[in-house]
Amino acid sequence: MEEFLEQSYLFIEKAGWLGPFFFVLLHIFRQAFFIPVLVICLIGGYLFGTLYGSIYSVLGLTAVSVVFYGLIQIFPGIRGKLTRLKHRFLKDKQDLNLAQMMVMRLMPFIHFHLVSLYLIETTKNVREYTKKSFYVSIPPAIAYTAFGDMIHELPLAGTAIFALFLVLLFVLMRKRETRISWQEFFQTKNT
């Protein structure tokens, strides 16, 4: 993996004006090499700076989401495995809003495609899915590109504090409504 990253870095650096295109492709192919989003965004920040690295990372992450959408349609077995993971993590009790999904994408220990699967299940078509995927990709692209070195080099205690902060944000941004079915509301007690 390290050799692949080094070669990719050199290739993109020497590509000139095609560098951004190859960087977006690197985002798409990173999943085949099990490279975390954080690492690719760090490379983008180093190569293109915070502004352009963030823009290219948002485009790359959105492209990955669209490719994932297509793969889910072709290989339903992948969807089944991720659905089981989603059930373990979310327990079918959460209606996540866009802000919560943005925070989830920021959390490095949450699988990238778990959020993508949730988006697929809560959108009506590929256009709406792509739009929401674009929005949800903005926070990790900016944070990992701009502050990736700081996040990556934090000591264990700093990483734990940052993770707790993200969990706190996730909880504070949840929907605050309760849905009660008609039968539950008017349920009679048998005595």
Tab-separated table of C-alpha atoms in Angstrom:
chain	number	residue	atom	x	y	z
A	1	MET	CA	0.000	0.000	0.000
A	2	GLU	CA	2.796	2.411	0.898
A	3	GLU	CA	4.504	1.817	-2.444
A	4	PHE	CA	1.189	2.334	-4.266
A	5	LEU	CA	0.650	5.648	-2.467
A	6	GLU	CA	4.184	6.832	-3.236
A	7	GLN	CA	3.860	5.940	-6.921
A	8	SER	CA	0.399	7.554	-7.103
A	9	TYR	CA	1.738	10.690	-5.467
A	10	LEU	CA	4.635	10.972	-7.945
A	11	PHE	CA	2.368	10.219	-10.915
A	12	ILE	CA	-0.172	12.882	-9.947
A	13	GLU	CA	2.572	15.397	-9.196
A	14	LYS	CA	4.107	14.907	-12.667
A	15	ALA	CA	0.755	14.817	-14.500
A	16	GLY	CA	0.527	18.599	-14.773
A	17	TRP	CA	-2.930	19.853	-15.639
A	18	LEU	CA	-4.265	16.261	-15.640
A	19	GLY	CA	-3.253	15.891	-11.982
A	20	PRO	CA	-6.711	16.733	-10.593
A	21	PHE	CA	-8.317	14.160	-12.904
A	22	PHE	CA	-5.911	11.445	-11.752
A	23	PHE	CA	-6.449	12.502	-8.140
A	24	VAL	CA	-10.218	12.018	-8.495
A	25	LEU	CA	-9.525	8.596	-10.054
A	26	LEU	CA	-7.283	7.799	-7.074
A	27	HIS	CA	-10.295	8.456	-4.835
A	28	ILE	CA	-12.333	5.978	-6.860
A	29	PHE	CA	-9.659	3.245	-6.851
A	30	ARG	CA	-8.569	3.734	-3.220
A	31	GLN	CA	-11.256	1.319	-2.013
A	32	ALA	CA	-9.726	-1.552	-3.995
A	33	PHE	CA	-6.457	-1.033	-2.096
A	34	PHE	CA	-8.163	-0.460	1.299
A	35	ILE	CA	-6.700	3.036	1.598
A	36	PRO	CA	-8.569	5.275	4.055
A	37	VAL	CA	-10.238	8.467	2.845
A	38	LEU	CA	-8.088	10.393	5.309
A	39	VAL	CA	-4.855	9.419	3.546
A	40	ILE	CA	-6.093	10.392	0.083
A	41	CYS	CA	-7.388	13.740	1.348
A	42	LEU	CA	-4.028	14.367	3.028
A	43	ILE	CA	-2.300	13.784	-0.311
A	44	GLY	CA	-4.759	16.187	-1.940
A	45	GLY	CA	-3.989	18.884	0.609
A	46	TYR	CA	-0.275	18.408	0.131
A	47	LEU	CA	-0.408	18.405	-3.674
A	48	PHE	CA	-3.052	21.037	-4.377
A	49	GLY	CA	-3.388	23.076	-1.174
A	50	THR	CA	-6.393	23.290	1.095
A	51	LEU	CA	-8.833	24.954	-1.313
A	52	TYR	CA	-8.197	22.948	-4.469
A	53	GLY	CA	-7.435	19.757	-2.539
A	54	SER	CA	-10.825	20.072	-0.825
A	55	ILE	CA	-12.622	20.713	-4.106
A	56	TYR	CA	-10.976	17.715	-5.787
A	57	SER	CA	-11.646	15.532	-2.746
A	58	VAL	CA	-15.337	16.476	-2.724
A	59	LEU	CA	-15.529	15.576	-6.413
A	60	GLY	CA	-13.648	12.318	-5.771
A	61	LEU	CA	-15.777	11.312	-2.792
A	62	THR	CA	-18.954	12.092	-4.732
A	63	ALA	CA	-17.651	10.022	-7.651
A	64	VAL	CA	-16.942	7.132	-5.256
A	65	SER	CA	-20.512	7.375	-3.978
A	66	VAL	CA	-21.931	7.271	-7.506
A	67	VAL	CA	-19.760	4.236	-8.356
A	68	PHE	CA	-20.979	2.600	-5.144
A	69	TYR	CA	-24.589	3.281	-6.173
A	70	GLY	CA	-23.959	1.456	-9.446
A	71	LEU	CA	-22.175	-1.458	-7.747
A	72	ILE	CA	-25.047	-1.909	-5.287
A	73	GLN	CA	-27.434	-2.235	-8.232
A	74	ILE	CA	-25.195	-4.814	-9.937
A	75	PHE	CA	-24.127	-6.820	-6.842
A	76	PRO	CA	-26.974	-7.043	-4.301
A	77	GLY	CA	-24.815	-9.258	-2.042
A	78	ILE	CA	-22.719	-6.225	-1.141
A	79	ARG	CA	-25.893	-4.420	-0.146
A	80	GLY	CA	-26.905	-7.309	2.128
A	81	LYS	CA	-23.581	-7.272	3.974
A	82	LEU	CA	-23.642	-3.516	4.453
A	83	THR	CA	-27.292	-3.637	5.515
A	84	ARG	CA	-26.369	-6.064	8.313
A	85	LEU	CA	-23.564	-3.716	9.375
A	86	LYS	CA	-25.977	-0.781	9.295
A	87	HIS	CA	-28.495	-2.687	11.449
A	88	ARG	CA	-25.797	-3.413	14.028
A	89	PHE	CA	-24.665	0.195	14.102
A	90	LEU	CA	-27.955	2.093	13.823
A	91	LYS	CA	-30.339	-0.550	15.213
A	92	ASP	CA	-33.129	0.639	12.841
A	93	LYS	CA	-34.154	3.307	15.333
A	94	GLN	CA	-32.583	6.393	13.841
A	95	ASP	CA	-33.872	8.743	11.197
A	96	LEU	CA	-30.656	10.542	10.401
A	97	ASN	CA	-30.686	14.046	9.035
A	98	LEU	CA	-28.137	15.499	6.633
A	99	ALA	CA	-26.064	17.123	9.388
A	100	GLN	CA	-25.745	13.806	11.244
A	101	MET	CA	-24.623	12.054	8.069
A	102	MET	CA	-22.012	14.769	7.558
A	103	VAL	CA	-20.651	14.120	11.040
A	104	MET	CA	-20.711	10.369	10.436
A	105	ARG	CA	-18.581	10.855	7.323
A	106	LEU	CA	-16.098	12.779	9.461
A	107	MET	CA	-15.671	9.839	11.829
A	108	PRO	CA	-12.760	7.763	10.539
A	109	PHE	CA	-13.950	4.556	12.236
A	110	ILE	CA	-17.330	4.514	10.485
A	111	HIS	CA	-17.302	2.752	7.126
A	112	PHE	CA	-17.594	5.236	4.248
A	113	HIS	CA	-20.202	3.183	2.420
A	114	LEU	CA	-22.396	2.785	5.494
A	115	VAL	CA	-23.455	6.396	5.026
A	116	SER	CA	-23.764	5.814	1.269
A	117	LEU	CA	-26.103	2.872	1.895
A	118	TYR	CA	-28.228	4.977	4.232
A	119	LEU	CA	-28.406	7.659	1.528
A	120	ILE	CA	-29.478	5.076	-1.056
A	121	GLU	CA	-32.252	3.869	1.243
A	122	THR	CA	-33.521	7.379	2.007
A	123	THR	CA	-33.432	8.914	-1.477
A	124	LYS	CA	-35.817	8.393	-4.357
A	125	ASN	CA	-33.434	8.372	-7.333
A	126	VAL	CA	-29.800	8.629	-8.382
A	127	ARG	CA	-30.005	12.406	-8.846
A	128	GLU	CA	-31.176	13.038	-5.282
A	129	TYR	CA	-28.626	10.496	-4.009
A	130	THR	CA	-25.786	12.231	-5.871
A	131	LYS	CA	-26.840	15.638	-4.545
A	132	LYS	CA	-26.925	14.438	-0.937
A	133	SER	CA	-23.669	12.517	-1.398
A	134	PHE	CA	-22.057	15.727	-2.605
A	135	TYR	CA	-23.203	17.613	0.514
A	136	VAL	CA	-22.193	14.804	2.862
A	137	SER	CA	-18.719	14.675	1.267
A	138	ILE	CA	-17.910	18.319	1.966
A	139	PRO	CA	-17.022	18.102	5.700
A	140	PRO	CA	-14.560	15.192	5.493
A	141	ALA	CA	-12.914	16.621	2.382
A	142	ILE	CA	-12.326	19.986	4.026
A	143	ALA	CA	-11.412	18.632	7.470
A	144	TYR	CA	-9.077	15.893	6.267
A	145	THR	CA	-7.446	18.109	3.654
A	146	ALA	CA	-6.949	21.124	5.906
A	147	PHE	CA	-6.399	19.442	9.253
A	148	GLY	CA	-5.438	15.926	8.201
A	149	ASP	CA	-1.887	16.136	9.468
A	150	MET	CA	-3.094	17.358	12.846
A	151	ILE	CA	-5.761	14.643	13.115
A	152	HIS	CA	-3.386	11.948	11.874
A	153	GLU	CA	-0.532	12.854	14.230
A	154	LEU	CA	-2.576	13.386	17.382
A	155	PRO	CA	-1.570	11.210	20.306
A	156	LEU	CA	-4.022	8.510	21.384
A	157	ALA	CA	-5.601	10.778	24.018
A	158	GLY	CA	-6.115	13.543	21.450
A	159	THR	CA	-7.671	11.099	19.013
A	160	ALA	CA	-10.036	9.822	21.722
A	161	ILE	CA	-11.080	13.364	22.636
A	162	PHE	CA	-11.685	14.200	18.963
A	163	ALA	CA	-13.772	11.020	18.516
A	164	LEU	CA	-15.842	11.871	21.618
A	165	PHE	CA	-16.387	15.361	20.227
A	166	LEU	CA	-17.704	13.892	16.964
A	167	VAL	CA	-20.015	11.495	18.844
A	168	LEU	CA	-21.318	14.433	20.889
A	169	LEU	CA	-21.989	16.391	17.677
A	170	PHE	CA	-23.770	13.362	16.233
A	171	VAL	CA	-26.056	13.089	19.271
A	172	LEU	CA	-26.783	16.819	19.452
A	173	MET	CA	-27.791	16.995	15.775
A	174	ARG	CA	-30.320	14.166	15.895
A	175	LYS	CA	-33.945	14.702	15.049
A	176	ARG	CA	-35.968	15.512	18.116
A	177	GLU	CA	-39.331	14.095	17.206
A	178	THR	CA	-41.100	10.998	18.341
A	179	ARG	CA	-43.366	8.971	16.116
A	180	ILE	CA	-46.109	6.964	17.726
A	181	SER	CA	-48.386	4.827	15.657
A	182	TRP	CA	-52.140	5.135	15.988
A	183	GLN	CA	-52.392	1.672	17.552
A	184	GLU	CA	-49.668	2.411	20.139
A	185	PHE	CA	-51.289	5.713	21.140
A	186	PHE	CA	-54.719	4.223	21.640
A	187	GLN	CA	-53.548	0.893	22.988
A	188	THR	CA	-55.862	-0.495	25.656
A	189	LYS	CA	-54.622	-2.363	28.671
A	190	ASN	CA	-55.984	-5.837	29.278
A	191	THR	CA	-56.839	-6.237	32.950
